[in-house]
XYZ file of C-alpha atoms in Angstrom:
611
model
C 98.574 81.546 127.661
C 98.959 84.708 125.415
C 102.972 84.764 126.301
C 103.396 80.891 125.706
C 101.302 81.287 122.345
C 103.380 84.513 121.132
C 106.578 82.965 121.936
C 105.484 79.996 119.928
C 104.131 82.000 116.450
C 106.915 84.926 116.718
C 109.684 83.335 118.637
C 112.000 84.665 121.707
C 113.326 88.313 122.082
C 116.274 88.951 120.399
C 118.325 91.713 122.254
C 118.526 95.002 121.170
C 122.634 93.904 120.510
C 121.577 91.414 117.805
C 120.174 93.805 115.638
C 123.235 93.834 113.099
C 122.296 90.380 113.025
C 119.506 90.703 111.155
C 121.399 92.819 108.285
C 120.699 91.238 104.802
C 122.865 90.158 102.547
C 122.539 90.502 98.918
C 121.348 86.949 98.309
C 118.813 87.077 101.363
C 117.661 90.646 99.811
C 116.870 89.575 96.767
C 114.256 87.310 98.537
C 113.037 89.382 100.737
C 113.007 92.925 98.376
C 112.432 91.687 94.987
C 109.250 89.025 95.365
C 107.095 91.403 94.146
C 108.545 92.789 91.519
C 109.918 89.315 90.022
C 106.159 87.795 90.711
C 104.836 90.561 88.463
C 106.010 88.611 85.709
C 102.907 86.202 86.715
C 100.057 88.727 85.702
C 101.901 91.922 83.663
C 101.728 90.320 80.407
C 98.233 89.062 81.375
C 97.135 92.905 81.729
C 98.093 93.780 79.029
C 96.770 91.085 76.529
C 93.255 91.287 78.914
C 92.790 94.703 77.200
C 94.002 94.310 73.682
C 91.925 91.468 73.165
C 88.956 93.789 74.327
C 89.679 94.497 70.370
C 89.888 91.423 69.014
C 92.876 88.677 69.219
C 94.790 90.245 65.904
C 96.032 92.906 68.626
C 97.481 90.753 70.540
C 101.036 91.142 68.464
C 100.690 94.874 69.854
C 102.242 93.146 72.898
C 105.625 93.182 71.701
C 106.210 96.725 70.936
C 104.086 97.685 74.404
C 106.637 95.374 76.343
C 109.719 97.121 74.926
C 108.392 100.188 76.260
C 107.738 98.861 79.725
C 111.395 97.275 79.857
C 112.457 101.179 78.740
C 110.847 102.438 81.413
C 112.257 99.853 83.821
C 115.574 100.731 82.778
C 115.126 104.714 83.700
C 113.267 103.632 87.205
C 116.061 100.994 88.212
C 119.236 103.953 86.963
C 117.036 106.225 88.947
C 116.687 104.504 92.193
C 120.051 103.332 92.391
C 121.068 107.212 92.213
C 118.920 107.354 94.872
C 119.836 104.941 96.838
C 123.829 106.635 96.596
C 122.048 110.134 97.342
C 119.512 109.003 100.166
C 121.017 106.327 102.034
C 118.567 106.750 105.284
C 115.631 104.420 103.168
C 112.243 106.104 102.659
C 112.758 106.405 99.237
C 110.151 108.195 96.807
C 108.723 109.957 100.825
C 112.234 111.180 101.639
C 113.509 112.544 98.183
C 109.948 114.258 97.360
C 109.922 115.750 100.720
C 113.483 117.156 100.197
C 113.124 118.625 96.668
C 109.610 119.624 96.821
C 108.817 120.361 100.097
C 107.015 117.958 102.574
C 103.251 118.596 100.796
C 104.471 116.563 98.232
C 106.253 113.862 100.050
C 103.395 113.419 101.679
C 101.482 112.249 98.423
C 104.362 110.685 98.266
C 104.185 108.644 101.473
C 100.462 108.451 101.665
C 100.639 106.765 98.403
C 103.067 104.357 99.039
C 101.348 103.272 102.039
C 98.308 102.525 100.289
C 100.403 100.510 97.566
C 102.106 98.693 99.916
C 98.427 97.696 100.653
C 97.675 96.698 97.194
C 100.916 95.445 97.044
C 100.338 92.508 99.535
C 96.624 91.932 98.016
C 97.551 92.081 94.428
C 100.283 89.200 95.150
C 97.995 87.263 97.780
C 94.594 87.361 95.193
C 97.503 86.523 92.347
C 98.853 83.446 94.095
C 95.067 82.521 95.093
C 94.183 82.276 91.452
C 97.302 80.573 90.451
C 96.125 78.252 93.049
C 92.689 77.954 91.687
C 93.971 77.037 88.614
C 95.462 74.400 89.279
C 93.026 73.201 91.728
C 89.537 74.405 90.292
C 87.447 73.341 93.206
C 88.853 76.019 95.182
C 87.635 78.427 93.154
C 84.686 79.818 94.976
C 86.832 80.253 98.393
C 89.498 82.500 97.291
C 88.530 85.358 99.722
C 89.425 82.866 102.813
C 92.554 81.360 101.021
C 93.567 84.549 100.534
C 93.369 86.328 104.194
C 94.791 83.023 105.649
C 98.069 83.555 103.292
C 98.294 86.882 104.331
C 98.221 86.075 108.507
C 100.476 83.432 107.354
C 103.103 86.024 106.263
C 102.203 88.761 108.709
C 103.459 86.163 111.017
C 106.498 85.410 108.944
C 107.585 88.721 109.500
C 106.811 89.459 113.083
C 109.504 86.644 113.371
C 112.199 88.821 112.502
C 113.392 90.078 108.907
C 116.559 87.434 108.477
C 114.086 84.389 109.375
C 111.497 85.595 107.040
C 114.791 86.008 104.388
C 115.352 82.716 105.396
C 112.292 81.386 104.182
C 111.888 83.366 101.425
C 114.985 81.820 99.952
C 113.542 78.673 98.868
C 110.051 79.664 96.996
C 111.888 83.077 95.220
C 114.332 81.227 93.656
C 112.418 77.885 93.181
C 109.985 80.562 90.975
C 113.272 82.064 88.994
C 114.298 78.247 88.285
C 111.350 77.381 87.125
C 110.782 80.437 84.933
C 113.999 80.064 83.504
C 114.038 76.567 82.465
C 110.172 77.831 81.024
C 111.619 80.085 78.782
C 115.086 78.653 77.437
C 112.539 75.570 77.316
C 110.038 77.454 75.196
C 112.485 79.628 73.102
C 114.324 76.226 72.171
C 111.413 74.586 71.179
C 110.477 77.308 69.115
C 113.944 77.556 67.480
C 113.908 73.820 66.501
C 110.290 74.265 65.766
C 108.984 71.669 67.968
C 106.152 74.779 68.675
C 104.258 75.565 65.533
C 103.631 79.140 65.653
C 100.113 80.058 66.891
C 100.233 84.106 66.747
C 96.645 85.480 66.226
C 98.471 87.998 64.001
C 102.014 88.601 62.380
C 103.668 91.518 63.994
C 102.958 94.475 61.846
C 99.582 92.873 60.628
C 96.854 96.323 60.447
C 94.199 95.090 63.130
C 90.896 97.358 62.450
C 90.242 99.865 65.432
C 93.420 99.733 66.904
C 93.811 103.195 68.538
C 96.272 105.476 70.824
C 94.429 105.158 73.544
C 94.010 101.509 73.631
C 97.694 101.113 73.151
C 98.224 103.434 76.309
C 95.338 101.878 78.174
C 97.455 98.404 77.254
C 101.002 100.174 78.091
C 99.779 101.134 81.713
C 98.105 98.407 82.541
C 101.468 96.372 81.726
C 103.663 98.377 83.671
C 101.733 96.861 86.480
C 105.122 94.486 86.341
C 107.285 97.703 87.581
C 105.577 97.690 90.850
C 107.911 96.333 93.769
C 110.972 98.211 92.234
C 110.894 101.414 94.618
C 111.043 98.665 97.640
C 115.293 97.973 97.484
C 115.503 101.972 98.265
C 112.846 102.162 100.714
C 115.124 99.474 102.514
C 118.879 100.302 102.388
C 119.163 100.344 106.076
C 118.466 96.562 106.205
C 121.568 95.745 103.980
C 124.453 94.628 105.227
C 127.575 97.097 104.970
C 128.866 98.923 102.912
C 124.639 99.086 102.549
C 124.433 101.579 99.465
C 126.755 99.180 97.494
C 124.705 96.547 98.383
C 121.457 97.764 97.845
C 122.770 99.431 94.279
C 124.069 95.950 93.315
C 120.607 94.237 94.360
C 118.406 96.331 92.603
C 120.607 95.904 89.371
C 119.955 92.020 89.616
C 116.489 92.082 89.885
C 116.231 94.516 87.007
C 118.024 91.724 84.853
C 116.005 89.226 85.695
C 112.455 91.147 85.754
C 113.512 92.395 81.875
C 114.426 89.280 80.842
C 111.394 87.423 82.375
C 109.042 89.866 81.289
C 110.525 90.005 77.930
C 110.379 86.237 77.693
C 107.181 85.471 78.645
C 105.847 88.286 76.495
C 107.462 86.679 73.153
C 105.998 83.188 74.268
C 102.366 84.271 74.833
C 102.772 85.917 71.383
C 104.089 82.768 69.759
C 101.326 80.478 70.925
C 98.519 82.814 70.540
C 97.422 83.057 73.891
C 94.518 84.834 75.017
C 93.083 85.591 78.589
C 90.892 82.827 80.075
C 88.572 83.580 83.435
C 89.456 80.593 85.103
C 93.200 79.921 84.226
C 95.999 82.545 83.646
C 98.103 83.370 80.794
C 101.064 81.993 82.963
C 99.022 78.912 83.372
C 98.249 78.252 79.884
C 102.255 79.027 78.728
C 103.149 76.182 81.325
C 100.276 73.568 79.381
C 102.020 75.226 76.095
C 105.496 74.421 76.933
C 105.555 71.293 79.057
C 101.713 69.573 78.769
C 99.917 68.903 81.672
C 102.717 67.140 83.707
C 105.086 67.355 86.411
C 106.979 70.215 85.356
C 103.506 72.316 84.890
C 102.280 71.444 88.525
C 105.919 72.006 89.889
C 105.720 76.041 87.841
C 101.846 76.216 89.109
C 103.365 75.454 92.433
C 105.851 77.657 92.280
C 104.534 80.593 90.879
C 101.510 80.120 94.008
C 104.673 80.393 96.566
C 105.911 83.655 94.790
C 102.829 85.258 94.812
C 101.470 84.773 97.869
C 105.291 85.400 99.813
C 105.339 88.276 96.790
C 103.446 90.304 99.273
C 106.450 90.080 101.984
C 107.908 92.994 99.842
C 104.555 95.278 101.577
C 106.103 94.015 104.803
C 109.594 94.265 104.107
C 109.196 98.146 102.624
C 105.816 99.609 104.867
C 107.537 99.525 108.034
C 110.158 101.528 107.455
C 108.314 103.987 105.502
C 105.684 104.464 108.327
C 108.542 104.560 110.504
C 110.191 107.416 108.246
C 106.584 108.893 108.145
C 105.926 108.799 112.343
C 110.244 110.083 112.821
C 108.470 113.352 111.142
C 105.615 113.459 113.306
C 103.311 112.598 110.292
C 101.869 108.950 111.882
C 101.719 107.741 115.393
C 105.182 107.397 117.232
C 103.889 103.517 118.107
C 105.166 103.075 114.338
C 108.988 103.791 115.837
C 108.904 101.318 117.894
C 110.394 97.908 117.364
C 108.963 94.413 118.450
C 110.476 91.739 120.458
C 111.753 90.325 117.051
C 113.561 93.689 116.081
C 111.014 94.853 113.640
C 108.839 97.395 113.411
C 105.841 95.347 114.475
C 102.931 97.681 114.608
C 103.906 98.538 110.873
C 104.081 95.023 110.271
C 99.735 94.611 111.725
C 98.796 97.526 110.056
C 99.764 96.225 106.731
C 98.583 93.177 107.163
C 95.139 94.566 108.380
C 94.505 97.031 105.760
C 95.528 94.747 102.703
C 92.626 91.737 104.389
C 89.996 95.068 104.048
C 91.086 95.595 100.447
C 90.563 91.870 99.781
C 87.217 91.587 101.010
C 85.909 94.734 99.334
C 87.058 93.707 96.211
C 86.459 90.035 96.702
C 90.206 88.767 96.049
C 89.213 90.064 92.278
C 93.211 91.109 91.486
C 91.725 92.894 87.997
C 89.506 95.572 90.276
C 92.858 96.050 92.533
C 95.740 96.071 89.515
C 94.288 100.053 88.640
C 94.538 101.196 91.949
C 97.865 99.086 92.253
C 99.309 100.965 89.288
C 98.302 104.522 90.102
C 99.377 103.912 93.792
C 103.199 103.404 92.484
C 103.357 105.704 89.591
C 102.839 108.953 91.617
C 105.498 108.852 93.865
C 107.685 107.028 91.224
C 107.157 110.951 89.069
C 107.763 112.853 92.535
C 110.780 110.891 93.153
C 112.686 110.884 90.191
C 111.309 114.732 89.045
C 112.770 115.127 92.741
C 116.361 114.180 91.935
C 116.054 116.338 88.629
C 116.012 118.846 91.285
C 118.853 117.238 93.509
C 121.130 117.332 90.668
C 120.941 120.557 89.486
C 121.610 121.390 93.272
C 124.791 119.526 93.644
C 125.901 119.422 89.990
C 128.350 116.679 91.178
C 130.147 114.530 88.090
C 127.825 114.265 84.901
C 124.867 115.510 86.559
C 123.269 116.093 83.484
C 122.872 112.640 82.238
C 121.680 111.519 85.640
C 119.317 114.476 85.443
C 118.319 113.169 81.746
C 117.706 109.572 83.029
C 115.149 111.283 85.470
C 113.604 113.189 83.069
C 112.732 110.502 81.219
C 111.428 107.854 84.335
C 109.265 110.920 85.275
C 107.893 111.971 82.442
C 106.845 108.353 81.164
C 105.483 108.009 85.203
C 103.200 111.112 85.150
C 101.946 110.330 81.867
C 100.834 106.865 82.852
C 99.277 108.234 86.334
C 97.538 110.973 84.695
C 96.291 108.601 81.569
C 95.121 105.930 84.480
C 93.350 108.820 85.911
C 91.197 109.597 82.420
C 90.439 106.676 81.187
C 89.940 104.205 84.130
C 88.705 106.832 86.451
C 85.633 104.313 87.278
C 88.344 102.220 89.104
C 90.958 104.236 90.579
C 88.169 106.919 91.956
C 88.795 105.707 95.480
C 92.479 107.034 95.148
C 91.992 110.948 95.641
C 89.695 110.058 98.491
C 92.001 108.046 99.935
C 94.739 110.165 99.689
C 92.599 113.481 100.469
C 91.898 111.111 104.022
C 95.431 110.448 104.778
C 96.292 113.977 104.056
C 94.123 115.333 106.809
C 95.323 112.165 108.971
C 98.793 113.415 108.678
C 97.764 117.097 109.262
C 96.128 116.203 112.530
C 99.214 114.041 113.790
C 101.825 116.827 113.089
C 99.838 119.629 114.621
C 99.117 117.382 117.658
C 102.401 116.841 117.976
C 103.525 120.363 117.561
C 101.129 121.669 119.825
C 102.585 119.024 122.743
C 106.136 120.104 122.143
C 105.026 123.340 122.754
C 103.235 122.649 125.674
C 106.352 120.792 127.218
C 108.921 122.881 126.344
C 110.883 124.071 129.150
C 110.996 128.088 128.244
C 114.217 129.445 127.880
C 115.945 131.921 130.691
C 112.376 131.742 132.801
C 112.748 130.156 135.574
C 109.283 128.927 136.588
C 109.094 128.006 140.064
C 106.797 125.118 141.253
C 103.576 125.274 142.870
C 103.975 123.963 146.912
C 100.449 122.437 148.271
C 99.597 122.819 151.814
C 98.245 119.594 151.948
C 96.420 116.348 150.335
C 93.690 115.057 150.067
C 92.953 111.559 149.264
C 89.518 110.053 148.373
C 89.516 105.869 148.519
C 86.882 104.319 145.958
C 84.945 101.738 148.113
C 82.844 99.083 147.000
C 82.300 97.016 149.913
C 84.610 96.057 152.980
C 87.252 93.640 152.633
C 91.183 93.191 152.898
C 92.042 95.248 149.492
C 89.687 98.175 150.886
C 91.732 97.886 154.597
C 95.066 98.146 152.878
C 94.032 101.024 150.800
C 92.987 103.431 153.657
C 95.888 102.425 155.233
C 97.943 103.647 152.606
C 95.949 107.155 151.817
C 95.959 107.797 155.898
C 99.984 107.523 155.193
C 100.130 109.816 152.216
C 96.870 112.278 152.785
C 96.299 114.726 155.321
C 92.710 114.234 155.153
C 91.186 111.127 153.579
C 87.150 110.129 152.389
C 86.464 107.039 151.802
C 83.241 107.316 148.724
C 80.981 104.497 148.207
C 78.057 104.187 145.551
C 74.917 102.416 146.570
C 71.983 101.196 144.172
C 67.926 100.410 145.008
C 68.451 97.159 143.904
C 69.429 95.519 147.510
C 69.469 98.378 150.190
C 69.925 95.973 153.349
C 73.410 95.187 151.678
C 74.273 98.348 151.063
C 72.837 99.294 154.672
C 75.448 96.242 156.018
C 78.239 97.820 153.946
C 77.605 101.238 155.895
C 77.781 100.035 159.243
C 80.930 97.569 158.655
C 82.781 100.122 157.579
C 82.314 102.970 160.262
C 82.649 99.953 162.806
C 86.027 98.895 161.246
C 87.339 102.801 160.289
C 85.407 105.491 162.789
C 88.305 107.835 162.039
C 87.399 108.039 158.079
C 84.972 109.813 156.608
C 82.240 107.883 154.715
C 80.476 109.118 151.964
C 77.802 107.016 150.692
C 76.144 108.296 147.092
C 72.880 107.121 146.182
C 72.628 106.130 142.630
C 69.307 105.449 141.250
C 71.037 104.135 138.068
C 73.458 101.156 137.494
C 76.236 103.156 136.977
C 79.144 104.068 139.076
C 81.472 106.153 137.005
C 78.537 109.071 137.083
C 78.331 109.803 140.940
C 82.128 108.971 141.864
C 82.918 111.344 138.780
C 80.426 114.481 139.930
C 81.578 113.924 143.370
C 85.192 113.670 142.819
C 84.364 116.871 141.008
C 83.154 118.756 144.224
C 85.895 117.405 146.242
C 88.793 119.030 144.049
C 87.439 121.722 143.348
C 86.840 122.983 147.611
C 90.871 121.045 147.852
C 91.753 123.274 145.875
C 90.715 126.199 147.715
C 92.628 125.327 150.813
C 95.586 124.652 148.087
C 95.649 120.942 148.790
C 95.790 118.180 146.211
C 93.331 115.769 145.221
C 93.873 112.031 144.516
C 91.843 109.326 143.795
C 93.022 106.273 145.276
C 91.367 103.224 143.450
C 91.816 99.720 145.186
C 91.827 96.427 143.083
C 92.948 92.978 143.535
C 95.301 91.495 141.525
C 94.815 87.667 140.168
C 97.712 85.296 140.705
C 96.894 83.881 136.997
C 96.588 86.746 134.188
C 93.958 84.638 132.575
C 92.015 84.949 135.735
C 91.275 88.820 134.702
C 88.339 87.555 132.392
C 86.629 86.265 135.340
C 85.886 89.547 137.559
C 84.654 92.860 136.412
C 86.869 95.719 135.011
C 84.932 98.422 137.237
C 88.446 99.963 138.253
C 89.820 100.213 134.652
C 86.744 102.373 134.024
C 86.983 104.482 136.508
C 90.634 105.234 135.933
C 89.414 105.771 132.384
C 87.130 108.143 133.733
C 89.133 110.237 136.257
C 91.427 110.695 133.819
C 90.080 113.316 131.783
C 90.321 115.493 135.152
C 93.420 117.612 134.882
C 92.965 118.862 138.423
C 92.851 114.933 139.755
C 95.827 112.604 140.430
C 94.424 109.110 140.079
C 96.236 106.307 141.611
C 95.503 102.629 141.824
C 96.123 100.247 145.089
C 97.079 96.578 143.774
C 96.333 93.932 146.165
C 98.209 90.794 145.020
C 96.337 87.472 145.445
C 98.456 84.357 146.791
C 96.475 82.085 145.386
């Protein structure tokens, strides 16, 4: 049932062959690496109105000047990655050039800090799309938390499909939202040019607003370059691209800068225009669309849109994590599982893990995206300073063409990224606390994971110009778990007589009905008078205990007489898989058991029922 339902949600296995297949193109990127970055445009000029107007509505013009400096800093971040893109071609992005020019401390803040983003990433977009939802539809209002975690299975499952169908998909509600963002602004702008919009500004740019300080223009700046977020996904990715893949990947990035300036730019100027302030229940976005084109089809069709972005928004998480955990576990930082790839060609376990962390993040915060936008922020803006102070260092390495310009263009992404981390860190400390934690967490995580791995490599090792001859047994012996006397317990002496040189069958009996257990005795030394019976009394419902101890005693005087000791555990084998749930797992935990003996082979007879 399992196989027919998987192959029904994720689809049949692609070979291993039909991998290049799955390359993107620049189009298909676009949707698949830019969502979340382009549905920033949704919320960023939301944050930062939400805390001007924590001053009063006159600040609201401070928007304009705060948004230049955002699409400033977008410039240096998209010059930036697109040198790195050209200088690390492998993917991992921010991970892979802090571990290279710092040293792999830092790329691990690096790492560990995207993987949390990516996180945020998927419930920033999910909670966004579940209020744009909301707004539109009010009586949902009170279930976002479900709405939200069903959108994000939704897309988990997208992507366990492979990445080209997801692309596929994506397609259609990416560029439906560009559409309908476009024709909002060239829309808007025209009406304001032929003054069809009467100009509702709380305050004429320039106007003194009383209180207005540094710090609440910073507090404003970094809460708006919330929009940047998504931008480090394109180099995190270039092994997805199609060939020639840094061209491609370059070229892609470039076009979703264009369009995430001009948006955010835009719909910056508009909210200005029409005086728009933050409402609880219905977005800035929201109101802009009731602004520009009244409560009709066009609004519905740009509610419905910007829904699709934002909740697919988070396929950028999916797109991006996978390959970074897969980056993170080729360096022996995360589990190897994270290497492996799915029926579908992806990385698959990345793909759960995602998925299962950002549902946590949305209950604890309760699908509230203006508790998880801090977090979001400070998440990206750390490894955004390690990576681009990180190629400062690259180029003064290779000093290759006009190194110092790129170096410049560096300077400047990572100085305006450290500022705004370390500024999030002072003044909204209250919500991004959880960070360091977090981070200190996955720190150790990643510790414990390299040393293990270390420490087996070392143990495996074949040593060099020793030759290390094996140990030869005199002999085996065999022990044959027995539970009561039937065909399975038959075949399985059978088979230890043929491999053992001395074989004991060991059965566990209970108070709870002796004359069974008596009846068990008997059949067996009727039916095998050549075997050795042991019967353990157990005055306890539990069999792993006694077989364990004795097991115990039995390898340790084989080992004396240098023979080996196996465990030979019998089970049947149910014609149906499904059929599992209906018997008792008493050989799985005995197995489980045993194997925490290094001195004890365990082995498992399968008897295979017909029907």
């Amino acid at each position: 049932m399992w196989r027919y339902l998987k192959r029904l949600l994720i689809g049949k296995p692609l070979k291993t062959l039909d991998e290049g297949g799955q390359a993107l193109t620049k189009f298909k990127a676009l949707a698949l690496l830019s969502s979340d970055a382009l549905s920033s445009v949704a919320y960023g000029t939301e944050q930062i109105t939400t805390v001007l107007v924590t001053l009063s509505a006159a600040a609201i013009w401070f928007s304009l000047p705060i948004a230049g400096i955002v699409l400033i800093l977008l410039l240096a971040i998209t010059l930036s990655y697109q040198q790195i893109i050209h200088a690390y071609p492998s993917g991992g992005g921010a991970y892979v050039v802090a571990t290279t020019n710092w040293g792999r401390p830092a790329g691990l803040v690096a790492g560990g800090s995207l993987l949390v983003d990516y996180m945020l990433t998927v419930a920033v977009s999910v909670t966004s799309g579940t209020e744009a939802i909301t707004s539109a539809i009010p009586a949902l209002y009170h279930h976002q938390v479900a709405i939200s975690i069903v959108i994000v299975l939704f897309v988990m499952t997208l992507n366990l499909r492979g990445m080209s169908e997801s692309a596929n998909f994506l397609t259609i509600p990416v560029y439906f939202f560009v559409v309908m963002i476009l024709i909002m602004i060239i829309v808007g702008i025209y009406n304001i040019v032929t003054g069809q919009i009467t100009y509702h500004a709380t305050a004429a740019v320039g106007a003194p607003v009383q209180g207005m300080t540094a710090l609440l223009f910073i507090k404003a700046f970094s809460s708006g370059s919330s929009s940047l977020t998504g931008v480090e996904a394109i180099s995190n990715a270039v092994p997805n691209f199609k060939k020639p893949k840094t061209n491609n990947a370059a070229a892609t990035l470039a076009i979703m800068a264009t369009i995430l300036a001009f948006f955010f730019g835009g719909i910056t100027f508009i909210n200005y225009w029409l005086g728009i302030k933050p409402m609880a229940t219905q977005t800035v976005l929201s109101q802009i669309g009731v602004g520009i084109f009244g409560h009709g089809l066009m609004y519905y069709l740009l509610q419905t849109a910007t829904a699709m972005i934002l909740a697919v928004a988070a396929n950028t998480g999916f797109s991006a994590f996978p390959i970074l955990a897969f980056n993170l576990a080729k360096d022996k930082n995360l589990p190897h599982a994270y290497m492996d790839r799915g029926d579908r060609l992806g990385y698959s376990n990345g793909i759960i893990t995602l998925a299962a962390g950002a549902i946590a993040l949305i209950v604890i915060f309760n699908a509230q995206t203006t508790l998880l936008i801090p977090l979001y922020a400070v998440g990206v803006f750390v490894p955004f300073a390690l990576s681009q102070s990180g190629m400062i260092i690259h180029w003064r390495r290779e000093k290759t063409g006009f190194w110092q310009g790129k170096a410049f263009i560096n300077f400047v992404g990572a100085f305006i990224s450290a500022a705004i981390a370390i500024f999030l860190f002072v003044t909204r400390f209250g919500n991004v606390w959880p960070y360091p934690l977090v981070m200190a967490l996955l720190m150790w995580v990643f510790h414990k994971i390299h040393q293990h791995y270390k420490t087996v490599a070392e143990q495996l090792r074949v040593a060099e110009n020793i030759e290390t001859a094996p140990h030869h047994y005199d002999g085996a012996t065999v022990i044959v778990l027995v539970s009561n006397v039937t065909r399975v317990t038959k075949n399985a002496i059978d088979y230890a007589e043929s491999i053992g040189d001395y074989v004991i069958a060991m059965h566990v009996s209970f108070d709870q009905n002796p004359n069974k257990e008596k009846e068990t005795v008997t059949e067996f030394k009727r039916d095998f008078p050549n075997v050795r019976f042991v019967d353990i009394h157990s005055s306890y419902r539990s069999v792993s205990g006694p077989v364990l101890r004795f097991c115990d005693v039995i390898a340790k005087r084989a080992a004396e007489r240098n023979y080996t000791t196996t465990v030979l555990v019998p089970q049947f084998v149910p014609r149906r898989p499904w059929q599992n749930i209906l018997h008792n797992q008493t050989s799985l935990r005995l197995r489980s058991v045993l194997n925490s003996r290094e001195n004890i082979i365990v082995s498992t007879y399968n008897y295979h029922l017909k029907q």
